[in-house]
């Protein structure tokens, strides 16, 4: 059984796959999210999400294995300083990311492994500070979410009040 700190609030948004980027913009703009670490499954996906956010006035950077180490470090510095509002990462790179007082982790895609979910959301809710983990779940990902629920034995609040439900 995976341990998830009580300080981490968890919510899931059911959404069509093609509406996820619009939902992400909506959530960031309407939920008082100062900083967010967004997880995608692929490097290409991370780049696409970061591009979309930037095009829509939300400062974002993708961080993944195809980026040179100095570029990744520059992105992290920008994120920590507040210059970059959203860091879009793949799981491989996220293992090296340690950010203090990170308020929001967003699973743009539900990971296939429950342990990956636990690791992702564990980036928030640290050092006695509350954190929020949001997950976007399309029909194709519902089984992954069911597996996660079984593993963590915790309730994940369903958010129904959004424009893409």
PDB file of C-alpha atoms in Angstrom, residues 6-96:
ATOM      1  CA  UNK A   6      -2.734  13.786   4.309  1.00  0.00           C
ATOM      2  CA  UNK A   7      -1.445  17.186   3.226  1.00  0.00           C
ATOM      3  CA  UNK A   8      -2.043  16.293  -0.428  1.00  0.00           C
ATOM      4  CA  UNK A   9      -5.557  16.885  -1.731  1.00  0.00           C
ATOM      5  CA  UNK A  10      -6.373  14.748  -4.755  1.00  0.00           C
ATOM      6  CA  UNK A  11      -8.911  15.459  -7.493  1.00  0.00           C
ATOM      7  CA  UNK A  12      -9.703  13.974 -10.876  1.00  0.00           C
ATOM      8  CA  UNK A  13     -11.260  15.646 -13.903  1.00  0.00           C
ATOM      9  CA  UNK A  14     -12.904  13.346 -16.437  1.00  0.00           C
ATOM     10  CA  UNK A  15     -12.248  14.849 -19.843  1.00  0.00           C
ATOM     11  CA  UNK A  16     -12.004  13.857 -23.499  1.00  0.00           C
ATOM     12  CA  UNK A  17      -8.416  13.372 -24.594  1.00  0.00           C
ATOM     13  CA  UNK A  18      -8.700  16.137 -27.201  1.00  0.00           C
ATOM     14  CA  UNK A  19      -9.916  18.645 -24.549  1.00  0.00           C
ATOM     15  CA  UNK A  20      -7.043  18.143 -22.100  1.00  0.00           C
ATOM     16  CA  UNK A  21      -4.976  21.150 -23.203  1.00  0.00           C
ATOM     17  CA  UNK A  22      -8.022  23.428 -23.006  1.00  0.00           C
ATOM     18  CA  UNK A  23      -8.845  22.028 -19.569  1.00  0.00           C
ATOM     19  CA  UNK A  24      -5.269  22.617 -18.414  1.00  0.00           C
ATOM     20  CA  UNK A  25      -5.420  26.276 -19.466  1.00  0.00           C
ATOM     21  CA  UNK A  26      -8.802  26.654 -17.765  1.00  0.00           C
ATOM     22  CA  UNK A  27      -7.622  25.062 -14.511  1.00  0.00           C
ATOM     23  CA  UNK A  28      -4.459  27.164 -14.352  1.00  0.00           C
ATOM     24  CA  UNK A  29      -6.310  30.395 -15.101  1.00  0.00           C
ATOM     25  CA  UNK A  30      -9.292  29.814 -12.787  1.00  0.00           C
ATOM     26  CA  UNK A  31      -7.908  27.963  -9.766  1.00  0.00           C
ATOM     27  CA  UNK A  32      -5.403  30.417  -8.350  1.00  0.00           C
ATOM     28  CA  UNK A  33      -2.467  28.215  -9.360  1.00  0.00           C
ATOM     29  CA  UNK A  34       0.752  30.143  -9.032  1.00  0.00           C
ATOM     30  CA  UNK A  35       3.097  27.295  -9.897  1.00  0.00           C
ATOM     31  CA  UNK A  36       2.393  23.855 -11.268  1.00  0.00           C
ATOM     32  CA  UNK A  37       4.429  20.830 -12.212  1.00  0.00           C
ATOM     33  CA  UNK A  38       2.578  19.104 -15.060  1.00  0.00           C
ATOM     34  CA  UNK A  39       3.351  15.501 -15.994  1.00  0.00           C
ATOM     35  CA  UNK A  40       3.022  14.067 -19.490  1.00  0.00           C
ATOM     36  CA  UNK A  41       3.813  10.574 -20.686  1.00  0.00           C
ATOM     37  CA  UNK A  42       6.113  11.588 -23.552  1.00  0.00           C
ATOM     38  CA  UNK A  43       8.729  14.207 -24.392  1.00  0.00           C
ATOM     39  CA  UNK A  44       6.779  15.166 -27.490  1.00  0.00           C
ATOM     40  CA  UNK A  45       3.667  15.617 -25.329  1.00  0.00           C
ATOM     41  CA  UNK A  46       5.593  17.797 -22.868  1.00  0.00           C
ATOM     42  CA  UNK A  47       6.800  20.044 -25.694  1.00  0.00           C
ATOM     43  CA  UNK A  48       3.289  20.307 -27.158  1.00  0.00           C
ATOM     44  CA  UNK A  49       1.704  21.203 -23.800  1.00  0.00           C
ATOM     45  CA  UNK A  50       4.376  23.835 -23.006  1.00  0.00           C
ATOM     46  CA  UNK A  51       3.996  25.377 -26.482  1.00  0.00           C
ATOM     47  CA  UNK A  52       0.223  25.561 -26.080  1.00  0.00           C
ATOM     48  CA  UNK A  53       0.481  27.227 -22.650  1.00  0.00           C
ATOM     49  CA  UNK A  54       3.004  29.809 -23.900  1.00  0.00           C
ATOM     50  CA  UNK A  55       0.820  30.581 -26.926  1.00  0.00           C
ATOM     51  CA  UNK A  56      -1.981  31.308 -24.470  1.00  0.00           C
ATOM     52  CA  UNK A  57       0.028  33.628 -22.236  1.00  0.00           C
ATOM     53  CA  UNK A  58       1.003  31.149 -19.522  1.00  0.00           C
ATOM     54  CA  UNK A  59       4.813  31.031 -19.134  1.00  0.00           C
ATOM     55  CA  UNK A  60       5.819  27.357 -19.386  1.00  0.00           C
ATOM     56  CA  UNK A  61       8.867  25.210 -20.133  1.00  0.00           C
ATOM     57  CA  UNK A  62       9.144  21.557 -21.051  1.00  0.00           C
ATOM     58  CA  UNK A  63      11.791  19.565 -19.211  1.00  0.00           C
ATOM     59  CA  UNK A  64      12.743  16.090 -20.419  1.00  0.00           C
ATOM     60  CA  UNK A  65      15.575  13.816 -21.495  1.00  0.00           C
ATOM     61  CA  UNK A  66      15.993  15.413 -24.943  1.00  0.00           C
ATOM     62  CA  UNK A  67      16.912  18.741 -23.341  1.00  0.00           C
ATOM     63  CA  UNK A  68      20.548  19.397 -22.479  1.00  0.00           C
ATOM     64  CA  UNK A  69      21.341  19.419 -18.761  1.00  0.00           C
ATOM     65  CA  UNK A  70      22.129  23.162 -18.787  1.00  0.00           C
ATOM     66  CA  UNK A  71      18.737  23.880 -20.442  1.00  0.00           C
ATOM     67  CA  UNK A  72      16.949  21.763 -17.821  1.00  0.00           C
ATOM     68  CA  UNK A  73      18.763  23.606 -15.028  1.00  0.00           C
ATOM     69  CA  UNK A  74      17.885  26.975 -16.586  1.00  0.00           C
ATOM     70  CA  UNK A  75      14.213  25.926 -16.744  1.00  0.00           C
ATOM     71  CA  UNK A  76      14.289  24.838 -13.101  1.00  0.00           C
ATOM     72  CA  UNK A  77      15.865  28.136 -12.041  1.00  0.00           C
ATOM     73  CA  UNK A  78      13.190  30.046 -13.959  1.00  0.00           C
ATOM     74  CA  UNK A  79      10.489  27.949 -12.321  1.00  0.00           C
ATOM     75  CA  UNK A  80      11.898  28.460  -8.828  1.00  0.00           C
ATOM     76  CA  UNK A  81      12.220  32.220  -9.388  1.00  0.00           C
ATOM     77  CA  UNK A  82       8.626  32.496 -10.640  1.00  0.00           C
ATOM     78  CA  UNK A  83       9.603  33.583 -14.142  1.00  0.00           C
ATOM     79  CA  UNK A  84       8.172  30.289 -15.439  1.00  0.00           C
ATOM     80  CA  UNK A  85       4.740  29.414 -14.069  1.00  0.00           C
ATOM     81  CA  UNK A  86       4.401  25.857 -15.344  1.00  0.00           C
ATOM     82  CA  UNK A  87       7.038  23.180 -15.703  1.00  0.00           C
ATOM     83  CA  UNK A  88       5.941  20.328 -17.994  1.00  0.00           C
ATOM     84  CA  UNK A  89       7.940  17.183 -17.284  1.00  0.00           C
ATOM     85  CA  UNK A  90       8.217  13.523 -18.151  1.00  0.00           C
ATOM     86  CA  UNK A  91       8.594  10.973 -15.357  1.00  0.00           C
ATOM     87  CA  UNK A  92      12.217  10.113 -16.107  1.00  0.00           C
ATOM     88  CA  UNK A  93      13.416  13.679 -15.619  1.00  0.00           C
ATOM     89  CA  UNK A  94      11.098  14.347 -12.678  1.00  0.00           C
ATOM     90  CA  UNK A  95      13.089  12.016 -10.456  1.00  0.00           C
ATOM     91  CA  UNK A  96      15.746  14.706 -10.212  1.00  0.00           C
TER      92      UNK A  96
END
